[in-house]
């Protein structure tokens, strides 16, 4: 690379990382069709999200937590480390075992991942505690998103790279924003359904 030349924005790792995310969503879609065939169309899409959510927590964030506890992403050479190094171009805290990030990811992997699977079961089996679990999971996801970025915002965002559209709009805004938008929609769904049950109590025994 010539002196002063910017590194390539799209590399093989970039493409493989984005394809991995698409593949995870595809797996979530297949699982939702298999186990949610008796659910409503809306709830099947909820299941798509929940399976995708759990897959991300366990297969991506789980290894990140392990790498961060035994060392850090920057010095790891595994295949998944390369994916996190790619994301680390947008947020450097993920490269060097930032205590706030690792603490949140520990909670996310253990609690949020487990709640997502419990909620899948509650929806498929039409359990009475479905919305209790759904609200709990959504609040945890929203809290995690806030605490991921707020500490860095308060000190001027020194770790965030917003210098190009890929890092800003795809890595930071899109891949974090969906964990705000979807939980927000699910909270609205729970509020709507609980309101209906309160208005029509004869429908609440399932």
XYZ file of N, CA and C in Angstrom:
618
model
N 0.852 -1.199 0.000
C 0.000 0.000 0.000
C 0.884 1.244 0.000
N 0.576 2.172 -0.873
C 1.386 3.374 -0.996
C 1.256 4.239 0.244
N 2.306 5.013 0.509
C 2.309 5.874 1.692
C 1.154 6.872 1.625
N 0.410 6.982 2.721
C -0.711 7.914 2.792
C -2.006 7.356 2.232
N -1.937 6.183 1.619
C -3.139 5.592 1.032
C -3.999 4.968 2.127
N -5.321 5.191 2.051
C -6.230 4.631 3.043
C -6.345 3.127 2.846
N -6.410 2.347 3.953
C -6.616 0.905 3.817
C -7.974 0.615 3.189
N -8.077 -0.524 2.525
C -9.320 -0.894 1.860
C -10.451 -0.987 2.878
N -11.591 -0.410 2.512
C -12.737 -0.443 3.416
C -13.330 -1.841 3.481
N -13.494 -2.466 2.328
C -14.026 -3.825 2.269
C -12.889 -4.809 2.054
N -12.700 -5.679 3.022
C -11.715 -6.751 2.928
C -12.457 -8.081 2.947
N -11.720 -9.172 2.821
C -12.358 -10.487 2.915
C -13.017 -10.681 4.267
N -12.365 -10.189 5.314
C -12.940 -10.321 6.662
C -14.247 -9.537 6.763
N -14.305 -8.355 6.158
C -15.527 -7.564 6.155
C -16.663 -8.344 5.526
N -16.399 -8.906 4.354
C -17.429 -9.655 3.631
C -17.844 -10.889 4.417
N -16.883 -11.644 4.931
C -17.198 -12.854 5.689
C -17.987 -12.524 6.956
N -17.657 -11.407 7.593
C -18.358 -11.011 8.812
C -19.816 -10.685 8.521
N -20.051 -9.933 7.449
C -21.422 -9.583 7.091
C -22.206 -10.816 6.647
N -21.548 -11.716 5.915
C -22.212 -12.954 5.508
C -22.546 -13.833 6.707
N -21.671 -13.821 7.709
C -21.945 -14.599 8.922
C -23.204 -14.092 9.610
N -23.387 -12.784 9.640
C -24.591 -12.211 10.251
C -25.841 -12.598 9.478
N -25.738 -12.587 8.153
C -26.870 -13.011 7.319
C -27.181 -14.489 7.559
N -26.139 -15.311 7.664
C -26.323 -16.743 7.896
C -26.992 -17.003 9.243
N -26.613 -16.246 10.255
C -27.235 -16.409 11.569
C -28.721 -16.071 11.517
N -29.050 -14.999 10.800
C -30.458 -14.635 10.657
C -31.211 -15.725 9.892
N -30.590 -16.286 8.858
C -31.220 -17.351 8.083
C -31.504 -18.573 8.950
N -30.559 -18.916 9.816
C -30.764 -20.050 10.732
C -31.926 -19.746 11.677
N -31.973 -18.521 12.183
C -33.078 -18.131 13.046
C -34.421 -18.236 12.333
N -34.433 -17.858 11.050
C -35.664 -17.947 10.261
C -36.107 -19.400 10.109
N -35.174 -20.275 9.802
C -35.491 -21.701 9.626
C -36.007 -22.291 10.935
N -35.335 -21.988 12.046
C -35.779 -22.499 13.344
C -37.194 -22.022 13.668
N -37.480 -20.749 13.365
C -38.801 -20.197 13.670
C -39.886 -20.888 12.862
N -39.592 -21.215 11.606
C -40.585 -21.916 10.791
C -40.811 -23.333 11.301
N -39.752 -23.944 11.800
C -39.853 -25.332 12.276
C -40.633 -25.427 13.576
N -40.304 -24.569 14.540
C -40.926 -24.685 15.864
C -42.107 -23.736 16.072
N -42.305 -22.802 15.151
C -43.411 -21.866 15.319
C -44.526 -22.058 14.314
N -44.636 -23.262 13.761
C -45.617 -23.478 12.699
C -47.062 -23.333 13.181
N -47.297 -23.435 14.493
C -48.646 -23.275 15.032
C -48.894 -21.867 15.574
N -47.900 -21.011 15.488
C -48.027 -19.645 16.001
C -48.579 -18.714 14.925
N -49.014 -17.550 15.359
C -49.487 -16.547 14.411
C -48.319 -16.045 13.570
N -48.638 -15.365 12.472
C -47.588 -14.839 11.598
C -46.703 -13.847 12.353
N -47.317 -13.014 13.192
C -46.545 -12.044 13.971
C -45.600 -12.753 14.926
N -46.108 -13.747 15.623
C -45.263 -14.450 16.590
C -44.173 -15.268 15.911
N -44.412 -15.722 14.691
C -43.330 -16.413 13.974
C -42.179 -15.455 13.697
N -42.487 -14.196 13.382
C -41.421 -13.217 13.188
C -40.742 -12.872 14.514
N -41.513 -12.886 15.589
C -40.907 -12.700 16.912
C -39.935 -13.839 17.192
N -40.324 -15.055 16.832
C -39.442 -16.207 17.026
C -38.184 -16.104 16.168
N -38.325 -15.590 14.946
C -37.139 -15.369 14.104
C -36.143 -14.495 14.850
N -36.643 -13.405 15.407
C -35.771 -12.497 16.147
C -35.162 -13.172 17.371
N -35.961 -13.893 18.112
C -35.473 -14.511 19.352
C -34.420 -15.573 19.065
N -34.635 -16.379 18.034
C -33.605 -17.359 17.673
C -32.325 -16.649 17.227
N -32.480 -15.622 16.392
C -31.305 -14.849 15.956
C -30.605 -14.219 17.152
N -31.376 -13.652 18.056
C -30.838 -13.021 19.269
C -30.013 -14.022 20.072
N -30.589 -15.195 20.314
C -29.891 -16.216 21.101
C -28.634 -16.697 20.386
N -28.727 -16.895 19.066
C -27.567 -17.353 18.294
C -26.426 -16.350 18.398
N -26.743 -15.068 18.264
C -25.709 -14.032 18.373
C -25.093 -14.028 19.765
N -25.938 -14.083 20.792
C -25.420 -14.055 22.166
C -24.488 -15.230 22.445
N -24.888 -16.414 22.017
C -24.116 -17.602 22.369
C -22.932 -17.862 21.436
N -23.085 -17.596 20.141
C -22.027 -17.978 19.199
C -21.056 -16.846 18.876
N -21.454 -15.596 19.095
C -20.556 -14.471 18.842
C -20.093 -13.814 20.139
N -21.048 -13.439 20.968
C -20.697 -12.715 22.191
C -20.110 -13.643 23.245
N -20.542 -14.903 23.245
C -19.949 -15.867 24.179
C -18.452 -16.012 23.970
N -18.004 -16.296 22.752
C -16.564 -16.357 22.497
C -15.848 -15.038 22.783
N -16.525 -13.907 22.527
C -15.901 -12.615 22.846
C -15.607 -12.533 24.347
N -16.575 -12.940 25.171
C -16.372 -12.909 26.621
C -15.181 -13.794 27.001
N -15.125 -14.987 26.425
C -14.018 -15.892 26.746
C -12.682 -15.271 26.355
N -12.589 -14.750 25.138
C -11.328 -14.135 24.699
C -10.930 -12.963 25.588
N -11.929 -12.211 26.053
C -11.649 -11.038 26.877
C -11.236 -11.415 28.288
N -11.693 -12.553 28.773
C -11.341 -12.987 30.126
C -9.957 -13.639 30.187
N -9.562 -14.287 29.099
C -8.254 -14.956 29.098
C -7.173 -14.103 28.442
N -7.557 -13.033 27.810
C -6.612 -12.136 27.138
C -7.379 -10.964 26.566
N -7.302 -10.776 25.274
C -8.147 -9.797 24.601
C -8.268 -10.148 23.125
N -9.200 -9.500 22.466
C -9.450 -9.799 21.059
C -8.245 -9.435 20.195
N -7.611 -8.325 20.507
C -6.511 -7.832 19.675
C -5.364 -8.826 19.558
N -5.132 -9.614 20.606
C -4.019 -10.561 20.583
C -4.460 -11.987 20.279
N -5.736 -12.180 20.016
C -6.247 -13.507 19.671
C -6.152 -13.718 18.169
N -6.020 -14.959 17.765
C -5.877 -15.245 16.339
C -6.902 -16.249 15.825
N -7.991 -16.435 16.552
C -9.019 -17.363 16.108
C -9.862 -16.721 15.014
N -10.675 -17.549 14.363
C -11.542 -17.057 13.299
C -12.524 -16.021 13.825
N -13.119 -16.291 14.997
C -14.072 -15.341 15.570
C -13.371 -14.067 16.034
N -12.124 -14.191 16.438
C -11.374 -12.984 16.820
C -11.248 -12.038 15.639
N -11.088 -12.594 14.433
C -10.989 -11.754 13.241
C -12.279 -10.982 13.011
N -13.412 -11.614 13.291
C -14.695 -10.923 13.162
C -14.783 -9.763 14.146
N -14.374 -10.018 15.399
C -14.432 -8.959 16.405
C -13.402 -7.867 16.139
N -12.275 -8.232 15.540
C -11.303 -7.206 15.146
C -11.906 -6.293 14.081
N -12.722 -6.885 13.215
C -13.393 -6.079 12.197
C -14.344 -5.087 12.860
N -15.140 -5.558 13.823
C -16.040 -4.644 14.529
C -15.239 -3.634 15.357
N -14.088 -4.071 15.854
C -13.239 -3.189 16.646
C -12.718 -1.991 15.863
N -12.802 -2.042 14.533
C -12.434 -0.874 13.733
C -13.414 0.269 13.968
N -14.636 -0.074 14.375
C -15.651 0.939 14.656
C -15.673 1.322 16.126
N -15.346 0.385 17.018
C -15.370 0.642 18.459
C -14.196 -0.101 19.096
N -13.145 0.629 19.412
C -11.898 0.012 19.880
C -12.033 -0.694 21.225
N -13.061 -0.385 21.985
C -13.200 -1.003 23.307
C -13.345 -2.514 23.227
N -13.847 -2.997 22.105
C -14.041 -4.435 21.947
C -12.729 -5.167 21.696
N -11.682 -4.435 21.421
C -10.385 -5.062 21.150
C -9.584 -5.324 22.410
N -9.795 -4.492 23.458
C -8.881 -4.503 24.602
C -9.561 -4.758 25.939
N -10.597 -5.600 25.925
C -11.247 -6.052 27.165
C -11.675 -4.898 28.063
N -12.374 -3.924 27.484
C -12.913 -2.821 28.274
C -13.815 -3.378 29.373
N -13.586 -3.018 30.645
C -14.350 -3.623 31.751
C -15.866 -3.442 31.633
N -16.302 -2.278 31.183
C -17.745 -2.052 31.041
C -18.329 -2.960 29.969
N -17.660 -3.061 28.835
C -18.141 -3.897 27.747
C -18.170 -5.367 28.162
N -17.098 -5.843 28.776
C -17.032 -7.252 29.168
C -18.088 -7.561 30.232
N -18.293 -6.640 31.175
C -19.308 -6.847 32.210
C -20.695 -6.952 31.593
N -20.992 -6.070 30.646
C -22.286 -6.113 29.973
C -22.450 -7.383 29.154
N -21.383 -7.803 28.493
C -21.480 -8.995 27.654
C -21.628 -10.265 28.491
N -21.022 -10.293 29.658
C -21.249 -11.418 30.567
C -22.731 -11.544 30.889
N -23.340 -10.421 31.230
C -24.768 -10.400 31.541
C -25.596 -10.762 30.312
N -25.205 -10.234 29.171
C -25.945 -10.467 27.937
C -25.938 -11.939 27.553
N -24.760 -12.550 27.574
C -24.655 -13.949 27.165
C -25.434 -14.854 28.110
N -25.218 -14.691 29.399
C -25.826 -15.597 30.374
C -27.319 -15.327 30.542
N -27.680 -14.068 30.792
C -29.074 -13.752 31.097
C -29.920 -13.580 29.836
N -29.493 -12.699 28.938
C -30.310 -12.420 27.759
C -30.441 -13.638 26.849
N -29.347 -14.351 26.660
C -29.416 -15.551 25.830
C -30.375 -16.574 26.398
N -30.319 -16.768 27.716
C -31.213 -17.737 28.364
C -32.664 -17.266 28.313
N -32.886 -15.968 28.535
C -34.249 -15.431 28.478
C -34.833 -15.550 27.076
N -34.005 -15.359 26.053
C -34.489 -15.495 24.675
C -34.996 -16.907 24.413
N -34.255 -17.909 24.878
C -34.696 -19.293 24.685
C -35.929 -19.606 25.525
N -35.987 -19.068 26.739
C -37.176 -19.267 27.574
C -38.397 -18.633 26.923
N -38.208 -17.471 26.318
C -39.316 -16.796 25.652
C -39.764 -17.570 24.414
N -38.836 -18.174 23.699
C -39.210 -19.041 22.585
C -40.146 -20.137 23.077
N -39.760 -20.778 24.172
C -40.585 -21.847 24.740
C -41.954 -21.316 25.166
N -41.972 -20.153 25.799
C -43.229 -19.581 26.281
C -44.170 -19.248 25.128
N -43.619 -18.787 24.008
C -44.455 -18.460 22.848
C -44.962 -19.727 22.181
N -44.080 -20.670 21.942
C -44.460 -21.911 21.257
C -45.492 -22.689 22.065
N -45.327 -22.705 23.389
C -46.235 -23.464 24.258
C -47.378 -22.612 24.807
N -47.427 -21.337 24.407
C -48.501 -20.417 24.811
C -48.614 -20.340 26.337
N -47.486 -20.073 26.993
C -47.441 -20.036 28.449
C -47.929 -18.688 28.990
N -48.469 -18.722 30.211
C -49.028 -17.508 30.806
C -47.957 -16.467 31.127
N -46.710 -16.898 31.290
C -45.642 -15.974 31.681
C -44.933 -15.373 30.475
N -45.465 -15.568 29.287
C -44.805 -15.103 28.062
C -44.430 -13.619 28.137
N -45.393 -12.763 28.496
C -45.118 -11.326 28.445
C -44.245 -10.854 29.608
N -44.282 -11.559 30.720
C -43.353 -11.237 31.804
C -41.917 -11.432 31.335
N -41.658 -12.561 30.683
C -40.317 -12.845 30.176
C -39.971 -11.879 29.044
N -40.927 -11.597 28.177
C -40.677 -10.709 27.041
C -40.304 -9.309 27.507
N -41.030 -8.786 28.486
C -40.723 -7.453 29.004
C -39.356 -7.445 29.688
N -39.073 -8.478 30.470
C -37.780 -8.565 31.158
C -36.629 -8.587 30.166
N -36.750 -9.413 29.129
C -35.699 -9.510 28.111
C -35.507 -8.175 27.394
N -36.604 -7.538 27.027
C -36.502 -6.274 26.290
C -35.837 -5.183 27.127
N -36.188 -5.110 28.394
C -35.577 -4.113 29.273
C -34.076 -4.391 29.414
N -33.706 -5.662 29.540
C -32.280 -6.020 29.627
C -31.537 -5.617 28.358
N -32.148 -5.873 27.199
C -31.499 -5.526 25.937
C -31.328 -4.013 25.814
N -32.355 -3.271 26.168
C -32.281 -1.808 26.069
C -31.265 -1.237 27.056
N -31.232 -1.801 28.253
C -30.239 -1.369 29.247
C -28.824 -1.645 28.733
N -28.632 -2.815 28.130
C -27.322 -3.156 27.603
C -26.886 -2.195 26.511
N -27.820 -1.827 25.634
C -27.488 -0.877 24.585
C -27.107 0.484 25.130
N -27.867 0.962 26.127
C -27.583 2.260 26.735
C -26.215 2.266 27.412
N -25.932 1.230 28.189
C -24.677 1.189 28.921
C -23.473 0.871 28.031
N -23.735 0.340 26.841
C -22.633 0.131 25.899
C -22.093 1.460 25.398
N -22.982 2.405 25.115
C -22.554 3.640 24.480
C -22.519 4.858 25.397
N -23.392 4.937 26.381
C -23.455 6.138 27.209
C -22.125 6.473 27.883
N -21.412 5.516 28.508
C -20.123 5.867 29.140
C -19.130 6.497 28.164
N -19.126 5.998 26.915
C -18.195 6.561 25.935
C -18.669 7.925 25.443
N -19.969 8.100 25.293
C -20.498 9.409 24.893
C -20.133 10.485 25.913
N -20.195 10.131 27.197
C -19.958 11.112 28.251
C -18.524 11.629 28.270
N -17.613 10.890 27.675
C -16.211 11.346 27.632
C -15.796 11.741 26.210
N -16.801 11.989 25.355
C -16.497 12.485 24.020
C -16.314 11.441 22.941
N -16.704 10.214 23.210
C -16.636 9.112 22.229
C -15.248 8.908 21.633
N -14.212 8.815 22.470
C -12.855 8.664 21.916
C -12.618 7.312 21.250
N -13.451 6.313 21.570
C -13.229 4.965 21.040
C -14.040 4.647 19.799
N -14.947 5.541 19.423
C -15.821 5.283 18.287
C -15.247 5.899 17.016
N -15.229 5.118 15.968
C -14.729 5.581 14.674
C -15.931 5.839 13.766
N -16.269 7.084 13.582
C -17.411 7.453 12.740
C -16.951 8.106 11.443
N -15.715 7.824 11.065
C -15.124 8.506 9.927
C -15.572 8.020 8.561
N -16.243 6.865 8.489
C -16.761 6.422 7.193
C -18.110 5.748 7.391
N -18.834 5.635 6.310
C -20.232 5.178 6.393
C -20.351 3.744 6.878
N -19.409 2.862 6.537
C -19.524 1.455 6.950
C -19.462 1.329 8.461
N -18.460 1.951 9.062
C -18.299 1.842 10.505
C -19.428 2.544 11.253
N -19.845 3.700 10.754
C -20.890 4.461 11.442
C -22.266 3.849 11.244
N -22.691 3.715 9.985
C -24.086 3.367 9.712
C -24.373 1.869 9.750
N -23.378 1.051 9.427
C -23.609 -0.394 9.440
C -23.216 -0.997 10.780
N -21.938 -0.798 11.184
C -21.467 -1.436 12.411
C -22.076 -0.812 13.662
N -22.037 0.499 13.771
C -22.488 1.163 14.999
C -23.999 1.390 15.032
N -24.538 1.993 13.989
C -25.962 2.345 14.018
C -26.853 1.136 13.757
N -26.623 0.429 12.646
C -27.522 -0.675 12.305
C -27.413 -1.831 13.282
N -26.195 -2.357 13.469
C -26.056 -3.570 14.271
C -26.321 -3.347 15.756
N -26.288 -2.110 16.203
C -26.705 -1.827 17.582
C -28.143 -1.325 17.622
N -28.547 -0.630 16.560
C -29.888 -0.077 16.531
C -30.984 -1.116 16.508
N -30.727 -2.275 15.864
C -31.769 -3.297 15.833
C -32.054 -3.846 17.229
N -31.064 -3.754 18.142
C -31.301 -4.190 19.523
C -31.969 -3.085 20.355
N -32.324 -2.011 19.712
C -33.156 -0.970 20.327
C -34.550 -1.000 19.712
N -34.592 -1.050 18.388
C -35.873 -1.002 17.677
C -36.716 -2.241 17.961
N -36.131 -3.428 17.828
C -36.920 -4.655 18.008
C -37.396 -4.822 19.455
N -36.532 -4.666 20.468
C -37.064 -4.719 21.839
C -38.138 -3.668 22.093
N -37.987 -2.485 21.498
C -39.018 -1.465 21.651
C -40.345 -1.922 21.075
N -40.313 -2.547 19.900
C -41.532 -3.070 19.288
C -42.141 -4.193 20.120
N -41.298 -5.037 20.688
C -41.806 -6.138 21.505
C -42.414 -5.627 22.808
N -41.850 -4.559 23.364
C -42.466 -3.940 24.540
C -43.852 -3.399 24.191
N -43.951 -2.797 23.030
C -45.252 -2.285 22.583
C -46.239 -3.429 22.386
N -45.772 -4.550 21.835
C -46.640 -5.712 21.662
C -47.138 -6.224 23.011
N -46.239 -6.305 23.990
C -46.640 -6.775 25.322
C -47.640 -5.827 25.959
N -47.393 -4.536 25.848
C -48.320 -3.543 26.394
C -49.700 -3.691 25.759
N -49.736 -3.854 24.443
C -51.003 -3.991 23.722
C -51.746 -5.254 24.140
N -51.016 -6.375 24.225
C -51.669 -7.639 24.574
C -52.135 -7.661 26.021
N -51.335 -7.101 26.924
C -51.742 -7.056 28.328
C -52.950 -6.135 28.516
N -52.988 -5.056 27.758
C -54.143 -4.158 27.802
C -55.394 -4.882 27.325
N -55.280 -5.658 26.251
C -56.425 -6.407 25.737
C -56.907 -7.435 26.746
N -55.962 -8.120 27.395
C -56.340 -9.117 28.398
C -57.075 -8.461 29.563
N -56.621 -7.273 29.954
C -57.275 -6.554 31.052
C -58.678 -6.112 30.647
N -58.849 -5.723 29.394
C -60.159 -5.264 28.929
C -61.128 -6.413 28.723
N -60.590 -7.551 28.331
C -61.431 -8.723 28.056
C -60.916 -9.907 28.870
N -61.193 -9.907 30.176
C -60.604 -10.915 31.077
C -60.958 -12.346 30.716
N -62.058 -12.552 30.003
C -62.432 -13.918 29.666
C -61.454 -14.553 28.704
N -60.598 -13.735 28.043
C -59.639 -14.261 27.092
C -58.271 -14.537 27.708
N -58.123 -14.296 28.986
C -56.775 -14.405 29.564
C -56.399 -15.803 29.994
N -57.362 -16.721 30.064
C -57.029 -18.091 30.440
C -56.632 -18.857 29.181
N -55.351 -19.172 29.102
C -54.856 -19.841 27.900
C -54.320 -21.224 28.246
